[in-house]
mmCIF file of N, CA, C and O in Angstrom:
data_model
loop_
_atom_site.group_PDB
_atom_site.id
_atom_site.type_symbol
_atom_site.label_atom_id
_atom_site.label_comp_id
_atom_site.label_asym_id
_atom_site.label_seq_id
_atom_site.Cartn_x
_atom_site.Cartn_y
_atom_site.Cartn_z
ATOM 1 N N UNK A 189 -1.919 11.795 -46.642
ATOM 2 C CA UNK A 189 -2.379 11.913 -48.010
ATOM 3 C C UNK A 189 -3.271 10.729 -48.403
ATOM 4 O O UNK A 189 -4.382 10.915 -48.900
ATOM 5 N N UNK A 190 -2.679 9.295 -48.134
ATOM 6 C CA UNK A 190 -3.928 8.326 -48.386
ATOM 7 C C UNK A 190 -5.436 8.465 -48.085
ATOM 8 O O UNK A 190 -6.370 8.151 -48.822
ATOM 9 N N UNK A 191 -5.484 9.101 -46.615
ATOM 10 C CA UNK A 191 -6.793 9.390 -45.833
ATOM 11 C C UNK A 191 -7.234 10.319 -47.111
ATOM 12 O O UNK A 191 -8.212 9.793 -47.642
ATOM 13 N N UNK A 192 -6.915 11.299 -47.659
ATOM 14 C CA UNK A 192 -7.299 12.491 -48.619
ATOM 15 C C UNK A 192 -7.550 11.664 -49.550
ATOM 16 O O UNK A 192 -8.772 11.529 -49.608
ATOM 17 N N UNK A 193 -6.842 10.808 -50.591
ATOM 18 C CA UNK A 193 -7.213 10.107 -51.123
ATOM 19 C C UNK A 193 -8.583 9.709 -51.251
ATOM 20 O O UNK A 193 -9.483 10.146 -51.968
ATOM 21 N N UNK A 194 -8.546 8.628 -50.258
ATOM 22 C CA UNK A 194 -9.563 8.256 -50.090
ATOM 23 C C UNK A 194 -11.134 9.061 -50.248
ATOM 24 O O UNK A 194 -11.963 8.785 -51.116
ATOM 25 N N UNK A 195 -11.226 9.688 -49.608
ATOM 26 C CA UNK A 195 -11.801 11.164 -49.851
ATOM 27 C C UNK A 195 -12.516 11.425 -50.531
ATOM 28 O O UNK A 195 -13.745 11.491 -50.526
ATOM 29 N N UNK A 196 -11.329 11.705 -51.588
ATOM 30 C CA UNK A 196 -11.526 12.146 -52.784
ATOM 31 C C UNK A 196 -12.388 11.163 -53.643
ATOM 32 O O UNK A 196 -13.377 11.543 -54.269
ATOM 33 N N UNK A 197 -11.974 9.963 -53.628
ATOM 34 C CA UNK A 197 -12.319 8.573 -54.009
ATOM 35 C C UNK A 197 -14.066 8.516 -53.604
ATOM 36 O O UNK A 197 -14.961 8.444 -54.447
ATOM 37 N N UNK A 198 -14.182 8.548 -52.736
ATOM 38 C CA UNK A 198 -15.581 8.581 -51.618
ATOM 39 C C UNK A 198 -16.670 9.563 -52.747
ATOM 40 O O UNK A 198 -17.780 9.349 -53.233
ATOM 41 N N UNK A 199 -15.468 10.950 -52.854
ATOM 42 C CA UNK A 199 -16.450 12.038 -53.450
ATOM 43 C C UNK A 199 -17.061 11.998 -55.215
ATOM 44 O O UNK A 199 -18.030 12.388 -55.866
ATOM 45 N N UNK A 200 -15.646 11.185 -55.429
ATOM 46 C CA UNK A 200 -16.179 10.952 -56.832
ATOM 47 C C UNK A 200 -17.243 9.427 -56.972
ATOM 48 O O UNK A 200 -17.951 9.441 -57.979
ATOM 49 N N UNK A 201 -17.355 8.459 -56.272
ATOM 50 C CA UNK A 201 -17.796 7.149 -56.227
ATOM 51 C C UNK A 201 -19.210 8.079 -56.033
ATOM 52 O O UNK A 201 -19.937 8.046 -57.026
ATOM 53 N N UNK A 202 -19.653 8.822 -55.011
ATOM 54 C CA UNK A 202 -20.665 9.526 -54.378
ATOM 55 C C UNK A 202 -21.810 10.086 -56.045
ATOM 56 O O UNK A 202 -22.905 9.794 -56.526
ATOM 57 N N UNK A 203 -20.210 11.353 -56.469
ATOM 58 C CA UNK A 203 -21.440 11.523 -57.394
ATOM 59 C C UNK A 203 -21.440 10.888 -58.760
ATOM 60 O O UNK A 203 -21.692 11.412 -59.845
ATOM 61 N N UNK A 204 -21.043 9.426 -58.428
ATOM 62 C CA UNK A 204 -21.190 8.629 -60.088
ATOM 63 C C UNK A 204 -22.508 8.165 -59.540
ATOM 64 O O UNK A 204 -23.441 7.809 -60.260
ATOM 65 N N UNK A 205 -22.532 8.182 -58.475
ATOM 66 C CA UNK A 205 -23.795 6.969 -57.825
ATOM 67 C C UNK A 205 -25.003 7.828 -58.188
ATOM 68 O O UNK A 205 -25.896 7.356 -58.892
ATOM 69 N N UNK A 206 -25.060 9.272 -57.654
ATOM 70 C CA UNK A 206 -26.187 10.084 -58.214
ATOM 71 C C UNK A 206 -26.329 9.827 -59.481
ATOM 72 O O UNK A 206 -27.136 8.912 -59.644
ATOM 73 N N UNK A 207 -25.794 10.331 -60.672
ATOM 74 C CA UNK A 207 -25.535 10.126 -61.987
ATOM 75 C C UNK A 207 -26.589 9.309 -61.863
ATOM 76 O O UNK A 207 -27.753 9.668 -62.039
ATOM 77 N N UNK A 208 -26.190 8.059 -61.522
ATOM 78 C CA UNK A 208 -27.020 7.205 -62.250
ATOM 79 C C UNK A 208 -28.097 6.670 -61.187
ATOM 80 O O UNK A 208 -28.371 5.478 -61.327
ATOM 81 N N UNK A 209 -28.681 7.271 -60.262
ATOM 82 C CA UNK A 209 -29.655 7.468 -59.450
ATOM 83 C C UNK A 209 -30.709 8.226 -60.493
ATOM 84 O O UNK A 209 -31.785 7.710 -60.794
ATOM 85 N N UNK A 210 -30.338 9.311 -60.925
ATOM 86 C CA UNK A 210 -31.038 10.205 -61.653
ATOM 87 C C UNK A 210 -30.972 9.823 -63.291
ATOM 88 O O UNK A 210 -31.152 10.795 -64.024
ATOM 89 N N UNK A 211 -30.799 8.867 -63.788
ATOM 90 C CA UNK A 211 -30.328 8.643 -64.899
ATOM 91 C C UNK A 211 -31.825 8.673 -65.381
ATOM 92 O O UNK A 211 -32.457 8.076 -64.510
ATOM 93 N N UNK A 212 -32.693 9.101 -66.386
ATOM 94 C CA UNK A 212 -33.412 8.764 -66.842
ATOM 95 C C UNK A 212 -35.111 9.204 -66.284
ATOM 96 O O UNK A 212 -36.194 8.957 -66.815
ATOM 97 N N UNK A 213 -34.766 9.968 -64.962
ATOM 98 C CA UNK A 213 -35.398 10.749 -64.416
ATOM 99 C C UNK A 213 -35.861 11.905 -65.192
ATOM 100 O O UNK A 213 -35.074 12.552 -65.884
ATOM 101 N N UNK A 214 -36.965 12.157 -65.114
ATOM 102 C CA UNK A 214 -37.487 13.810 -65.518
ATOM 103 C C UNK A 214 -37.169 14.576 -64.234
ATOM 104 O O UNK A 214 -37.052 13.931 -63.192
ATOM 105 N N UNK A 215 -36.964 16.402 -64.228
ATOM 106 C CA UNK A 215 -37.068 17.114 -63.320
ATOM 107 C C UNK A 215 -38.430 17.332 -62.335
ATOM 108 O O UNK A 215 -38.534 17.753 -61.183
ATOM 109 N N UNK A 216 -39.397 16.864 -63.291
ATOM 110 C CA UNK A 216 -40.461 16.849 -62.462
ATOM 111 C C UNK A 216 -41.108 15.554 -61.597
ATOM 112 O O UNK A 216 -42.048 15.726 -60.822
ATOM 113 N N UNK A 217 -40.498 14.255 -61.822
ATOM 114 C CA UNK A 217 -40.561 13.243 -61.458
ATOM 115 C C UNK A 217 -39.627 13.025 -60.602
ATOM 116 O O UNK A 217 -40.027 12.021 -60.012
ATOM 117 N N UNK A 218 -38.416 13.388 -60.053
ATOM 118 C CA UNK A 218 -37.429 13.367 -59.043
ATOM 119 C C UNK A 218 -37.795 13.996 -57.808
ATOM 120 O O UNK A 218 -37.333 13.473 -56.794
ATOM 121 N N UNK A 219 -38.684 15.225 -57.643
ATOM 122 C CA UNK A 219 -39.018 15.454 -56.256
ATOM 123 C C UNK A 219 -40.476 14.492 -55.791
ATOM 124 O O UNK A 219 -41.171 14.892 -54.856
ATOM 125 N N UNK A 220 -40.752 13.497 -56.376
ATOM 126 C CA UNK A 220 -42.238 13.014 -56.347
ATOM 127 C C UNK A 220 -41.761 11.412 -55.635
ATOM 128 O O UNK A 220 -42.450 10.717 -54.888
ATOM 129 N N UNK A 221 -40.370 11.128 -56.147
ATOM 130 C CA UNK A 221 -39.705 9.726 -55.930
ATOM 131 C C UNK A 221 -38.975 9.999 -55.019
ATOM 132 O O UNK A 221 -37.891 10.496 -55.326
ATOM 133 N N UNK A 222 -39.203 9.836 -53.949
ATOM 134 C CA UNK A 222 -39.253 9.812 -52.490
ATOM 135 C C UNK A 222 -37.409 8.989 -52.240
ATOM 136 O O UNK A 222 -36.368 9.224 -51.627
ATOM 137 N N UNK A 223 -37.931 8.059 -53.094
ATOM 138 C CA UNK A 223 -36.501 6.704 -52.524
ATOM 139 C C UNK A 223 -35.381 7.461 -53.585
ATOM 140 O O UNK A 223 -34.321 7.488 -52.959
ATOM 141 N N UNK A 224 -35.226 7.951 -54.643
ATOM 142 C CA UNK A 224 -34.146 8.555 -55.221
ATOM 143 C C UNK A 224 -33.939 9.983 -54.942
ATOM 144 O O UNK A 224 -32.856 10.568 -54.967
ATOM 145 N N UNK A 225 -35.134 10.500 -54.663
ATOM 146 C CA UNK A 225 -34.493 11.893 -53.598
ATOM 147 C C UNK A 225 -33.723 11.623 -52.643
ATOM 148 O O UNK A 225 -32.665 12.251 -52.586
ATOM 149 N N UNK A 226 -34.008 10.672 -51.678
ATOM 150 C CA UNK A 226 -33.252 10.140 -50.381
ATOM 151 C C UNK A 226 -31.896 9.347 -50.634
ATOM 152 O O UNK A 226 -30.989 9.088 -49.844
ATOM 153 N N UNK A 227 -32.037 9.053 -51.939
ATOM 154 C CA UNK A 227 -30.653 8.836 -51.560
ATOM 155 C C UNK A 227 -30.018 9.495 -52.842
ATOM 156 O O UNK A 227 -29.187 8.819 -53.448
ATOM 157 N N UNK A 228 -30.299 10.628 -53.266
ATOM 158 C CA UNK A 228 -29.083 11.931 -53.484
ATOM 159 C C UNK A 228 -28.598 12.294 -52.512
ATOM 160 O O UNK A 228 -27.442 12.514 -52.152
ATOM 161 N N UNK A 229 -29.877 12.377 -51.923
ATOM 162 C CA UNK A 229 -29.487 13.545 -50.625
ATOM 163 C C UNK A 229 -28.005 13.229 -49.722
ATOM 164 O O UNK A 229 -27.037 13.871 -49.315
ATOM 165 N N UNK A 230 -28.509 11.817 -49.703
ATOM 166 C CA UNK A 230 -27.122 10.785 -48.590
ATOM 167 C C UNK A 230 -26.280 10.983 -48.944
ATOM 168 O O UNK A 230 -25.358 11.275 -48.182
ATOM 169 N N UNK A 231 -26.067 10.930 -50.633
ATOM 170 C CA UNK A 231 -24.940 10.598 -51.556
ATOM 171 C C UNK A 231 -24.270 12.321 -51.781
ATOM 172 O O UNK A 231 -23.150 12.534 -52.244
ATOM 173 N N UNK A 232 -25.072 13.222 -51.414
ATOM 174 C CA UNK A 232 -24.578 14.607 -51.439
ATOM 175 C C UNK A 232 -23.939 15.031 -50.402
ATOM 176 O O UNK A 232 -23.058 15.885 -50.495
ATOM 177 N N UNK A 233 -24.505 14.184 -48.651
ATOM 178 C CA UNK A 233 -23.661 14.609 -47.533
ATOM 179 C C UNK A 233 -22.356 14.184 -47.367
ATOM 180 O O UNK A 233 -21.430 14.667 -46.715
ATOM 181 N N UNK A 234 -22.472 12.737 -48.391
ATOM 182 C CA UNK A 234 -20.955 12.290 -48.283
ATOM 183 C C UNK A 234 -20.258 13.046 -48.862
ATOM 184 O O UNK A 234 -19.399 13.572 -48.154
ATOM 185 N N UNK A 235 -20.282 13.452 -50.345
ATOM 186 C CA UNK A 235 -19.519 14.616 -50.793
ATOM 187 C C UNK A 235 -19.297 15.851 -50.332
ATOM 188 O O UNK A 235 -18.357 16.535 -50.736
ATOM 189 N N UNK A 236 -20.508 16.407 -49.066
ATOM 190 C CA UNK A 236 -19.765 17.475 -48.383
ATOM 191 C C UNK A 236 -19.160 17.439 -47.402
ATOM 192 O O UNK A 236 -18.231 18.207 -47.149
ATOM 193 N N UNK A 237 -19.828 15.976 -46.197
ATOM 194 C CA UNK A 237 -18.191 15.780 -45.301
ATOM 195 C C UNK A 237 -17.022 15.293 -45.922
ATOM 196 O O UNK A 237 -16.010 15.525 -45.262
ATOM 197 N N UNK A 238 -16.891 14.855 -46.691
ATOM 198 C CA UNK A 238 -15.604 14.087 -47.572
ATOM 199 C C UNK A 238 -14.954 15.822 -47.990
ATOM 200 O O UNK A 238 -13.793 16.086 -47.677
ATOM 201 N N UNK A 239 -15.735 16.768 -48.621
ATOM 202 C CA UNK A 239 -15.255 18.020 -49.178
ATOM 203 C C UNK A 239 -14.432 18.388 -48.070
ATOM 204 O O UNK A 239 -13.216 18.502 -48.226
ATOM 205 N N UNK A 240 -15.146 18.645 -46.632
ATOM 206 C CA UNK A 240 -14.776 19.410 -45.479
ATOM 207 C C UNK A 240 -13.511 19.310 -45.457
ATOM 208 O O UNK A 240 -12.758 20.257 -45.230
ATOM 209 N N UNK A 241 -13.121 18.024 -45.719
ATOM 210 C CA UNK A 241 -11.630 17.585 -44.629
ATOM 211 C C UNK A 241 -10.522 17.350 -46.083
ATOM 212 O O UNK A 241 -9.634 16.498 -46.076
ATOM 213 N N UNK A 242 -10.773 18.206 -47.176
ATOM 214 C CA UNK A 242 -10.058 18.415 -48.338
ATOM 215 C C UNK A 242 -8.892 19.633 -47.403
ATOM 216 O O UNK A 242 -9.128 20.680 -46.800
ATOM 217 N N UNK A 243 -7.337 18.693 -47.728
ATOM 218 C CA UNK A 243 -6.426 19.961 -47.197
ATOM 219 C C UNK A 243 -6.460 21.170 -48.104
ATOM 220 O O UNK A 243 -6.821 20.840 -49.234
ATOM 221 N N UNK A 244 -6.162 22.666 -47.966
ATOM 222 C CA UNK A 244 -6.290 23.484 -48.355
ATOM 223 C C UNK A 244 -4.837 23.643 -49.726
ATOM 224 O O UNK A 244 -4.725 24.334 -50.738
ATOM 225 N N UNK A 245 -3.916 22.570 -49.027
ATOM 226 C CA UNK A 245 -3.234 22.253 -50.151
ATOM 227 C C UNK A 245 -3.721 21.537 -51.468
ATOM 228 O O UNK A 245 -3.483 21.974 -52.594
ATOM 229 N N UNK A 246 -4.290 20.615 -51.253
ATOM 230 C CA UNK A 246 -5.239 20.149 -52.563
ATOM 231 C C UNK A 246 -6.072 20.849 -53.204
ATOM 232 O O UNK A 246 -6.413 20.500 -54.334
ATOM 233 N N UNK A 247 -6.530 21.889 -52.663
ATOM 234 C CA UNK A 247 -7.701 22.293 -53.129
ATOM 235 C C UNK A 247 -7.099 23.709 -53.861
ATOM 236 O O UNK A 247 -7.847 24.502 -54.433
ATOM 237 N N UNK A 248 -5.889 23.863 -53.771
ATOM 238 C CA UNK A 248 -5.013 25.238 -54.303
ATOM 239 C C UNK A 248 -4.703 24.105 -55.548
ATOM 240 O O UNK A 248 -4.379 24.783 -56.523
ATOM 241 N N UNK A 249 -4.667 22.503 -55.949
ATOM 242 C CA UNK A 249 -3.950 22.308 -57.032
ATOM 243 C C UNK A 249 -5.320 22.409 -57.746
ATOM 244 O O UNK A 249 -5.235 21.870 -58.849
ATOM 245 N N UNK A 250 -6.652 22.950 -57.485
ATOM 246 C CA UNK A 250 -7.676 22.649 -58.480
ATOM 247 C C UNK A 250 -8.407 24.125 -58.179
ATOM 248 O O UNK A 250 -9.542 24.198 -57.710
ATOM 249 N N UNK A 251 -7.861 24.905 -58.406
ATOM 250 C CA UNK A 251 -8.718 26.371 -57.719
ATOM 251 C C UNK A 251 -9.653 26.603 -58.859
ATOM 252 O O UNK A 251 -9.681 27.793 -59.172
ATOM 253 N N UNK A 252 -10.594 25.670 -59.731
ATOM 254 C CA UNK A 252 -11.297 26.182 -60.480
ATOM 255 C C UNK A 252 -12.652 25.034 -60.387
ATOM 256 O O UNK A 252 -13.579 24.801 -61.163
ATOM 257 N N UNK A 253 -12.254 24.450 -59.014
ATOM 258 C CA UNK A 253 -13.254 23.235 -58.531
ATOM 259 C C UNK A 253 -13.759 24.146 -57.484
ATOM 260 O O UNK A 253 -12.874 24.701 -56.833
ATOM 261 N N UNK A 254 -15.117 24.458 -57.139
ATOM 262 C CA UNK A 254 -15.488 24.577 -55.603
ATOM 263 C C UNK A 254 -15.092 23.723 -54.586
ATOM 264 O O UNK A 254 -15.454 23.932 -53.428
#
């Protein structure tokens, strides 16, 4: 469960970091900025390998989270 933890921790740290990657960004100025596209992108793979290895038990206590 710590390892999950952690994880979880990883996934939320991940997308506070976007948040405020994009803070203040226009939609049309974010695909043009090369260095804050690149690192959503990073900050999005961590949240989907970190997602992967979510036990199927955790993810039954939030069945209204993807």
């Amino acid at each position: 469960m710590r390892r999950e933890r952690l994880r979880l921790t990883d996934m939320l740290e991940a997308a506070d970091a976007v948040a405020a990657f994009v803070s203040g960004i226009g939609a049309a100025e974010f695909p043009a900025n090369d260095l804050v596209h690149s690192a959503v992108v990073y900050k999005l793979v961590i949240i989907g390998e970190a997602a992967a290895h979510i036990s199927p038990e955790t993810r039954e206590k939030a069945p209204g989270v993807p």
